[in-house]
JSON list of C-alpha atoms in Angstrom, two decimals:
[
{"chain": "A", "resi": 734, "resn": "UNK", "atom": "CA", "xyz": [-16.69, -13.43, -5.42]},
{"chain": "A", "resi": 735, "resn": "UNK", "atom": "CA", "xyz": [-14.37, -11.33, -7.30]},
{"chain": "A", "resi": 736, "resn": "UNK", "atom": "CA", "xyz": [-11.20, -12.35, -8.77]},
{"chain": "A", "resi": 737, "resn": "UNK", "atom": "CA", "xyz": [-7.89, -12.04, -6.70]},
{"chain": "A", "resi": 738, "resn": "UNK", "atom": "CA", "xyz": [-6.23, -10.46, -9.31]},
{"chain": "A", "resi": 739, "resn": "UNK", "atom": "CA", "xyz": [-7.67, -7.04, -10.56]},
{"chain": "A", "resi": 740, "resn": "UNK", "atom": "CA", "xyz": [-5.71, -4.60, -12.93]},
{"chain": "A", "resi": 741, "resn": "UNK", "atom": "CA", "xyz": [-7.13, -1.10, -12.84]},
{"chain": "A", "resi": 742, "resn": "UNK", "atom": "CA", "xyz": [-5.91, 1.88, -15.73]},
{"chain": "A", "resi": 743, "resn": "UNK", "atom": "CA", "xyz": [-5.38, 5.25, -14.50]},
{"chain": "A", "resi": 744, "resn": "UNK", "atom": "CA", "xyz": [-4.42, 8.22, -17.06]},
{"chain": "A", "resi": 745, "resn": "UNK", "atom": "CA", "xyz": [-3.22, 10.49, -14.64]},
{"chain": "A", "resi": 746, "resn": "UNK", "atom": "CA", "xyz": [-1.54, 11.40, -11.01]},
{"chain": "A", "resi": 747, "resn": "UNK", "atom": "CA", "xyz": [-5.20, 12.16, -9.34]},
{"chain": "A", "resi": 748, "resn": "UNK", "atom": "CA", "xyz": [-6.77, 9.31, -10.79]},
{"chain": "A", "resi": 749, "resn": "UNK", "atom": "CA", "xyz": [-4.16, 7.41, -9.25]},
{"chain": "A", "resi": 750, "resn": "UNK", "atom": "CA", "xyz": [-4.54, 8.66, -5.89]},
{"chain": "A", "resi": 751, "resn": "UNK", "atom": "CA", "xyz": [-8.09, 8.68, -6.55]},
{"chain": "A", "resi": 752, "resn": "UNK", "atom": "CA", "xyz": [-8.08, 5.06, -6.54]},
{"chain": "A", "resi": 753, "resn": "UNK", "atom": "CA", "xyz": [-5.51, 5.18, -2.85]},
{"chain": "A", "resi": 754, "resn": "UNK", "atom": "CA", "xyz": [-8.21, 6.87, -1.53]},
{"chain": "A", "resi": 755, "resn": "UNK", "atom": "CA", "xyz": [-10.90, 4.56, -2.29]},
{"chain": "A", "resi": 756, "resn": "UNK", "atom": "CA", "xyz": [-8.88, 1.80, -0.83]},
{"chain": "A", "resi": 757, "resn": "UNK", "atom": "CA", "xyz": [-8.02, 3.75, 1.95]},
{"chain": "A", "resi": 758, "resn": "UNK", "atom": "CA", "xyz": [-11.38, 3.73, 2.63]},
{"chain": "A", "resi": 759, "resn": "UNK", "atom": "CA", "xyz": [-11.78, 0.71, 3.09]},
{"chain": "A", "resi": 760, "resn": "UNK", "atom": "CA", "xyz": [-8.81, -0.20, 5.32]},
{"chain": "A", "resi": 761, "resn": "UNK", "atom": "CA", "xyz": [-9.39, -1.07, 9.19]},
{"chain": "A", "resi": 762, "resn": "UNK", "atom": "CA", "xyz": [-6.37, -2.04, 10.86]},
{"chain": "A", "resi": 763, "resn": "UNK", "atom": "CA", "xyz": [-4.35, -5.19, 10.13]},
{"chain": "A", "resi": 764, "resn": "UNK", "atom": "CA", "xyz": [-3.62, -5.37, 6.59]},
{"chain": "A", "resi": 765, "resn": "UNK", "atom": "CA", "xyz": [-0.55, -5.30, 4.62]},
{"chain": "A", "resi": 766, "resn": "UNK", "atom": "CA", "xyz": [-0.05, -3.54, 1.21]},
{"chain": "A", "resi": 767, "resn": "UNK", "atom": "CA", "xyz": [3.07, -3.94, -0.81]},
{"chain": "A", "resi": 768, "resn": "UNK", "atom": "CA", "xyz": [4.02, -1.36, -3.45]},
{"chain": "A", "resi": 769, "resn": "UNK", "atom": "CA", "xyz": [5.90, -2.56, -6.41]},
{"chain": "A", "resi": 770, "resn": "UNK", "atom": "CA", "xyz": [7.14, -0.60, -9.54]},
{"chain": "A", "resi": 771, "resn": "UNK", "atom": "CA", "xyz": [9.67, 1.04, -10.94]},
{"chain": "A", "resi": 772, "resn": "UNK", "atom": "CA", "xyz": [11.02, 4.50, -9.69]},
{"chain": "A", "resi": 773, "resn": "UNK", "atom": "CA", "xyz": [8.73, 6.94, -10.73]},
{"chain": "A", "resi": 774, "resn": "UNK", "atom": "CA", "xyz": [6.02, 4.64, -10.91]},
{"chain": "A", "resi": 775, "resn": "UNK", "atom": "CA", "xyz": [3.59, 6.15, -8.58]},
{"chain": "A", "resi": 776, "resn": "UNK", "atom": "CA", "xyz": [3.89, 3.99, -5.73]},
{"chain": "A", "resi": 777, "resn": "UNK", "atom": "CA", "xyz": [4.33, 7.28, -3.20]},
{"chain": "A", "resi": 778, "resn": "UNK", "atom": "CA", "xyz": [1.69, 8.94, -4.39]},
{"chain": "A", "resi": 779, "resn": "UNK", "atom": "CA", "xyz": [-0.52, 6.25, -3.72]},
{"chain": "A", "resi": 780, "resn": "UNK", "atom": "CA", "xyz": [0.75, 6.32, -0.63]},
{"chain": "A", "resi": 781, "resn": "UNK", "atom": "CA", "xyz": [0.40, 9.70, 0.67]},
{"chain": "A", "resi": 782, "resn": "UNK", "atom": "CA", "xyz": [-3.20, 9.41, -0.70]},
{"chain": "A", "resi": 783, "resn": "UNK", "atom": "CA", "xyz": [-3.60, 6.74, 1.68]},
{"chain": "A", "resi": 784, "resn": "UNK", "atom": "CA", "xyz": [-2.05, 9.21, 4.27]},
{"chain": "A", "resi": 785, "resn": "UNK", "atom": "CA", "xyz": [-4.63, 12.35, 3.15]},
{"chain": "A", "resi": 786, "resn": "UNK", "atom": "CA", "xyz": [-7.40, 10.17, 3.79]},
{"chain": "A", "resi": 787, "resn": "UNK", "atom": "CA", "xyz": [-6.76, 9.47, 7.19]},
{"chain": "A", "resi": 788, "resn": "UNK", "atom": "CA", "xyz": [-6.07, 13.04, 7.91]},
{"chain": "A", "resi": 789, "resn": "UNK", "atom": "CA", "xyz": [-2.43, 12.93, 8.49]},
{"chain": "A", "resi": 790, "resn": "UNK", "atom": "CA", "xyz": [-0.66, 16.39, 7.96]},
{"chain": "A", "resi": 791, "resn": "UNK", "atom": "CA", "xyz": [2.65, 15.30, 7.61]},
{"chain": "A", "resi": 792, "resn": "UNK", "atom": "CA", "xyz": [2.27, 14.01, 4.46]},
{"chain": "A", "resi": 793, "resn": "UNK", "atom": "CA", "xyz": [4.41, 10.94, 3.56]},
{"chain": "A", "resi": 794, "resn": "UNK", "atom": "CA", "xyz": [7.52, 11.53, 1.39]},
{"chain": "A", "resi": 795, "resn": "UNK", "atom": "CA", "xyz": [9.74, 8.36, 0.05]},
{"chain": "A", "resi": 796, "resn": "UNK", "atom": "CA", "xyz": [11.44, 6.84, 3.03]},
{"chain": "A", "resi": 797, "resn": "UNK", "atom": "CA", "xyz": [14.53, 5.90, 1.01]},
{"chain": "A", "resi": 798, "resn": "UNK", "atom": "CA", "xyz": [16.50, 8.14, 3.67]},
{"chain": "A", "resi": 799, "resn": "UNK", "atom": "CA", "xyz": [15.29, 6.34, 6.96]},
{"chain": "A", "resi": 800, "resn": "UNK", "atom": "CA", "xyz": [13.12, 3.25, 5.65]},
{"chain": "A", "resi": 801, "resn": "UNK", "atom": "CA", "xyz": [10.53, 3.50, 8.23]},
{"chain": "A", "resi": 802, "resn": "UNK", "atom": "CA", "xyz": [8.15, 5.86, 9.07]},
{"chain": "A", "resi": 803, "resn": "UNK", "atom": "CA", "xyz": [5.50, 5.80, 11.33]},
{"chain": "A", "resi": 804, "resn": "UNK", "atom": "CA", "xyz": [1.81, 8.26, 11.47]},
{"chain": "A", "resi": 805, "resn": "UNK", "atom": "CA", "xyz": [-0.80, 7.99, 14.25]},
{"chain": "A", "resi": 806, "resn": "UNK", "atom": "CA", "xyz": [-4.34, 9.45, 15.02]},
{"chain": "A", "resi": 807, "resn": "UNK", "atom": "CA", "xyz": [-6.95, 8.09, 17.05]},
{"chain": "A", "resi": 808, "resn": "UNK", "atom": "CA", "xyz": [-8.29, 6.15, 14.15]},
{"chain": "A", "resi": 809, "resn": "UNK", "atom": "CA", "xyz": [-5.40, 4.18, 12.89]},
{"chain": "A", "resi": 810, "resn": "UNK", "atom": "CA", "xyz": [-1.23, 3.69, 12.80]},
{"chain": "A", "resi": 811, "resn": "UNK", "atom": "CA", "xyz": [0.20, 3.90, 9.41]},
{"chain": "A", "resi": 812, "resn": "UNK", "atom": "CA", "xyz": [3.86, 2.28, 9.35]},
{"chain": "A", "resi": 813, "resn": "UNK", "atom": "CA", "xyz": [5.02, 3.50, 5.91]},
{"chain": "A", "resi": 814, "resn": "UNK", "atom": "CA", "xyz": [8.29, 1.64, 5.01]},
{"chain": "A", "resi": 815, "resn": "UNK", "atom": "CA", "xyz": [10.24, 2.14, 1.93]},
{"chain": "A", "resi": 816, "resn": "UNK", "atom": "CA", "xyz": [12.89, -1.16, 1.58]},
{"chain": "A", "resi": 817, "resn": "UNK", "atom": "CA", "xyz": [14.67, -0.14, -1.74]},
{"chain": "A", "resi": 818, "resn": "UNK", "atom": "CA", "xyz": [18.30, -0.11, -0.17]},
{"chain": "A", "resi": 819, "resn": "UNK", "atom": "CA", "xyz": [17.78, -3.48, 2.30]},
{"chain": "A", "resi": 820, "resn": "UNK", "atom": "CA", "xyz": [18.79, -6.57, 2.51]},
{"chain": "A", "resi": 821, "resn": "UNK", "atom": "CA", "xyz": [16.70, -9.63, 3.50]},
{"chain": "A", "resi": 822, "resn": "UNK", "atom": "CA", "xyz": [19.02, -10.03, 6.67]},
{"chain": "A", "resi": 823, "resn": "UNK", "atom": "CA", "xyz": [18.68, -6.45, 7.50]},
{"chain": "A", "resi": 824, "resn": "UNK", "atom": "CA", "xyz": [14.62, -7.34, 8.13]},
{"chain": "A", "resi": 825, "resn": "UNK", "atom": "CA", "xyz": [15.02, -8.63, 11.72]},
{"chain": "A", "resi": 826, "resn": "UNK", "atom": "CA", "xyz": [15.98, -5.01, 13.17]},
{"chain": "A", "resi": 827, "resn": "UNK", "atom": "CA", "xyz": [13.23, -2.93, 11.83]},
{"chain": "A", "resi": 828, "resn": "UNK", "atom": "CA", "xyz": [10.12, -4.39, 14.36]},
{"chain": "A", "resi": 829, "resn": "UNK", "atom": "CA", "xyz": [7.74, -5.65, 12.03]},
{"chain": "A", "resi": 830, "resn": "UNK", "atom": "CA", "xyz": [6.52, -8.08, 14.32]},
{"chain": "A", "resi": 831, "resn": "UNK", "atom": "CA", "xyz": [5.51, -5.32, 16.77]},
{"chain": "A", "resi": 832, "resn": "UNK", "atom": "CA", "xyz": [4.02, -4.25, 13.61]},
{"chain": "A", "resi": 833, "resn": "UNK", "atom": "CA", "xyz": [2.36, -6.78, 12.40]},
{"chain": "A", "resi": 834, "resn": "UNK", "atom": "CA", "xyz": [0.57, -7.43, 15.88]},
{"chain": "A", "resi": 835, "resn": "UNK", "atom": "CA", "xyz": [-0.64, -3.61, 16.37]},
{"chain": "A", "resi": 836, "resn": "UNK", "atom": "CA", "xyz": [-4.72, -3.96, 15.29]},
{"chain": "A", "resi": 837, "resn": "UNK", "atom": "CA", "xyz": [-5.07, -0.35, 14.96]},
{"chain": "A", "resi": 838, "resn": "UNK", "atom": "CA", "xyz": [-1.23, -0.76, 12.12]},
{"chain": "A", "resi": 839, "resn": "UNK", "atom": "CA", "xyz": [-1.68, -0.83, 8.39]},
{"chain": "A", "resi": 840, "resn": "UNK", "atom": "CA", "xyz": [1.25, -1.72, 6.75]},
{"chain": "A", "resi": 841, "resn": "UNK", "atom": "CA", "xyz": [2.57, 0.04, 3.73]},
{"chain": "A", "resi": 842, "resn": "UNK", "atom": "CA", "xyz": [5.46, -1.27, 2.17]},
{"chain": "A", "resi": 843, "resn": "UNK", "atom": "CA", "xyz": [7.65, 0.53, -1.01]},
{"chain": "A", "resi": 844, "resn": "UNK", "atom": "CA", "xyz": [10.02, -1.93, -2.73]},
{"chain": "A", "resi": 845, "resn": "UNK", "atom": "CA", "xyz": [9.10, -5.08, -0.43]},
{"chain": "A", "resi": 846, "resn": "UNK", "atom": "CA", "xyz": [11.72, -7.78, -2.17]},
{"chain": "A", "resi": 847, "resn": "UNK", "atom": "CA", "xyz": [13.83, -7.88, 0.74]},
{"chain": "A", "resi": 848, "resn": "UNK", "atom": "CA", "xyz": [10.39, -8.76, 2.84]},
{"chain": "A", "resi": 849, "resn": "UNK", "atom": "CA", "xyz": [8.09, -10.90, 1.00]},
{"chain": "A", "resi": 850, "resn": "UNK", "atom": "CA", "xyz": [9.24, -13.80, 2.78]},
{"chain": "A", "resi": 851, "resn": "UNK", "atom": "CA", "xyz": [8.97, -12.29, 6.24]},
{"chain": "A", "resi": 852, "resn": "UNK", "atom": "CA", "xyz": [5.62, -11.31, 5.69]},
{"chain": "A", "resi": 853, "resn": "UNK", "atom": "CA", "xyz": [2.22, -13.45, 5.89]},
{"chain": "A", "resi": 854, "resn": "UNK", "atom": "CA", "xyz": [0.91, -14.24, 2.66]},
{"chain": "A", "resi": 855, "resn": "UNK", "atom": "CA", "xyz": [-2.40, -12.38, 3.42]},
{"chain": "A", "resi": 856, "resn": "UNK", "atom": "CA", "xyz": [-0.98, -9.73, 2.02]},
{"chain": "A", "resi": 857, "resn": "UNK", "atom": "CA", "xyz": [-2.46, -7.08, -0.66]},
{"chain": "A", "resi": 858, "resn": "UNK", "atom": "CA", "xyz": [0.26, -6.87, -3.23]},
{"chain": "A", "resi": 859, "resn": "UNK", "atom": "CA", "xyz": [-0.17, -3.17, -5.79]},
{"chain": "A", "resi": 860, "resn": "UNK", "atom": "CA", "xyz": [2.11, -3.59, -8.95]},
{"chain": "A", "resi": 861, "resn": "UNK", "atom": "CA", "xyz": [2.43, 0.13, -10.90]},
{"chain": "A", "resi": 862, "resn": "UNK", "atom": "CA", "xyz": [3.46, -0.49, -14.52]},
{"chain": "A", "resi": 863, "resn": "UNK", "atom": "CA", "xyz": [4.37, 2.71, -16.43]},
{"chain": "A", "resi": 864, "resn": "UNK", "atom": "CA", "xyz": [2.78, 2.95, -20.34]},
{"chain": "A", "resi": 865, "resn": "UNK", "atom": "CA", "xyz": [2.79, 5.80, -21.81]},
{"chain": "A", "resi": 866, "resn": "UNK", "atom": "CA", "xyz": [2.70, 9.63, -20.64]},
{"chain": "A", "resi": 867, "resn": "UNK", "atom": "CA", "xyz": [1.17, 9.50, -17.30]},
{"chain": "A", "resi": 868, "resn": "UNK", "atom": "CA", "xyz": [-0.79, 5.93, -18.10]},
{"chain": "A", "resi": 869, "resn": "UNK", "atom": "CA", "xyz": [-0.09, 3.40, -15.65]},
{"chain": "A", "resi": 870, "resn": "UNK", "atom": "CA", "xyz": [-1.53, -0.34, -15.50]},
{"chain": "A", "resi": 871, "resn": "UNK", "atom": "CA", "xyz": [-1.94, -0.91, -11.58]},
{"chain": "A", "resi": 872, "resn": "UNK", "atom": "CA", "xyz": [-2.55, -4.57, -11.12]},
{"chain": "A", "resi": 873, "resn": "UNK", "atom": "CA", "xyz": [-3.32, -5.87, -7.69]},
{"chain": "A", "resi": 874, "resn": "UNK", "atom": "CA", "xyz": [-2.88, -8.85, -6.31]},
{"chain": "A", "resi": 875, "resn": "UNK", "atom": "CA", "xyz": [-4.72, -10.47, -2.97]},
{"chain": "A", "resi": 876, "resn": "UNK", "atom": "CA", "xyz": [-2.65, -13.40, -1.30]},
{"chain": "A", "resi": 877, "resn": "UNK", "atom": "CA", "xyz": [-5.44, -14.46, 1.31]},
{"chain": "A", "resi": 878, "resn": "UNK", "atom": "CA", "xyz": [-8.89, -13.95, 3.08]},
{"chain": "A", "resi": 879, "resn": "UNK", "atom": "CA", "xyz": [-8.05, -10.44, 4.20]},
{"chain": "A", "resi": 880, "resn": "UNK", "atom": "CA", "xyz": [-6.76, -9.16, 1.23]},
{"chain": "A", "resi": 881, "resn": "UNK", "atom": "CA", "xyz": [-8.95, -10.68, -1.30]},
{"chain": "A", "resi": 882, "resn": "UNK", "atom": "CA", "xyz": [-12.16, -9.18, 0.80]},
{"chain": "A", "resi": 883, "resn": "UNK", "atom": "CA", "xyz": [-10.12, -5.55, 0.65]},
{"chain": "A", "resi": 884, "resn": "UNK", "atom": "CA", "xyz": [-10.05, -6.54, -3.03]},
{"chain": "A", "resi": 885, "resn": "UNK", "atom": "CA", "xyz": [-13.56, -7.59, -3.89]},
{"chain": "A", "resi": 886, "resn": "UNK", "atom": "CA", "xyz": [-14.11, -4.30, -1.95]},
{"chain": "A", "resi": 887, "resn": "UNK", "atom": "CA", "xyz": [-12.05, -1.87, -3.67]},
{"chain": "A", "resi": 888, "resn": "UNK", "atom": "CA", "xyz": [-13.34, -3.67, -7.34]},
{"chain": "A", "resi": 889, "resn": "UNK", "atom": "CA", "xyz": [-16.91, -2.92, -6.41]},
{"chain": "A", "resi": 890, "resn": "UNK", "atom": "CA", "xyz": [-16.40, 0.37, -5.23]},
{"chain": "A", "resi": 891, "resn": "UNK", "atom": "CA", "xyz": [-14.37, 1.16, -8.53]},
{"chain": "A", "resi": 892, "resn": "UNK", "atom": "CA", "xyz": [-17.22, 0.03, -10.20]},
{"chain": "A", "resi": 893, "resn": "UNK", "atom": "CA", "xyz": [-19.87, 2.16, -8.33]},
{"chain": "A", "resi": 894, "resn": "UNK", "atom": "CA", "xyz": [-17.69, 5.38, -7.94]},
{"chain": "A", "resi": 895, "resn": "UNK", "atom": "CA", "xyz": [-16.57, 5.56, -11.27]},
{"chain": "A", "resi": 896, "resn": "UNK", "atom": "CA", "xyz": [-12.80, 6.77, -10.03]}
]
């Protein structure tokens, strides 16, 4: 078994999305991804990656503006929510527990803070730390069964792909 933390280096914009495609890839249904960074990071782009693999048109842009944003094909829901201006109380009227129990829903979550306690620690937490230029250290994070198998996953498909 892998670890359940994994840190992977990319050196530019497509390598990052690169890697969101690989672990779109390997999403189902039922898992929960937090994006966490600073502005400019790259958490978006790893996010409409993750919307380009599954075919969605419409590509995702940062939901500052309405915070939640939902995409649907016959394959799978995306709810793509981006929490920078909420509140923990503000939580309770957004619907994550529909959410949460839609099999088909992945949850992808920009600026989670205000949620991390509403959520279920099975959770697959993606830190983007800027270096230098376009460099970025993106360190993830698995917080349960789920998550840690999308892990070991995405690790040895890194490995074998070469992104």
């Amino acid at each position: 078994m892998m670890p359940a933390d994994f840190t992977f280096t990319s050196v530019s914009p497509e390598q990052t999305s690169s890697l969101a495609e690989a672990l779109a890839s390997l999403l189902k249904g039922g898992e929960i991804l937090f994006f966490k960074g600073p502005i400019g990071a790259g958490k978006t782009v790893m996010v409409k990656a993750v919307a380009k693999y599954f075919g969605f048109k419409k590509q995702p842009a940062s939901a500052s503006f309405s915070l939640m944003k939902k995409y649907k094909n016959k394959n799978i829901t995306l709810y793509h929510a981006d929490l920078f201006r909420l509140d923990s109380g503000e939580m309770f009227n957004l619907g994550f527990e529909e959410m949460l129990e839609d099999e088909t829903g992945v949850l992808l979550i920009e600026w989670p803070g205000a949620a991390e306690s509403f959520f279920p620690k099975d959770r697959l937490e993606i830190e983007v730390i800027l270096k230098s230029g376009n460099e970025r250290d993106i360190k993830f994070g698995a917080g349960g069964r789920v998550s840690r198998a999308l892990l070991d996953n995405l690790c040895k498909l890194t490995e074998k792909k070469k992104i």
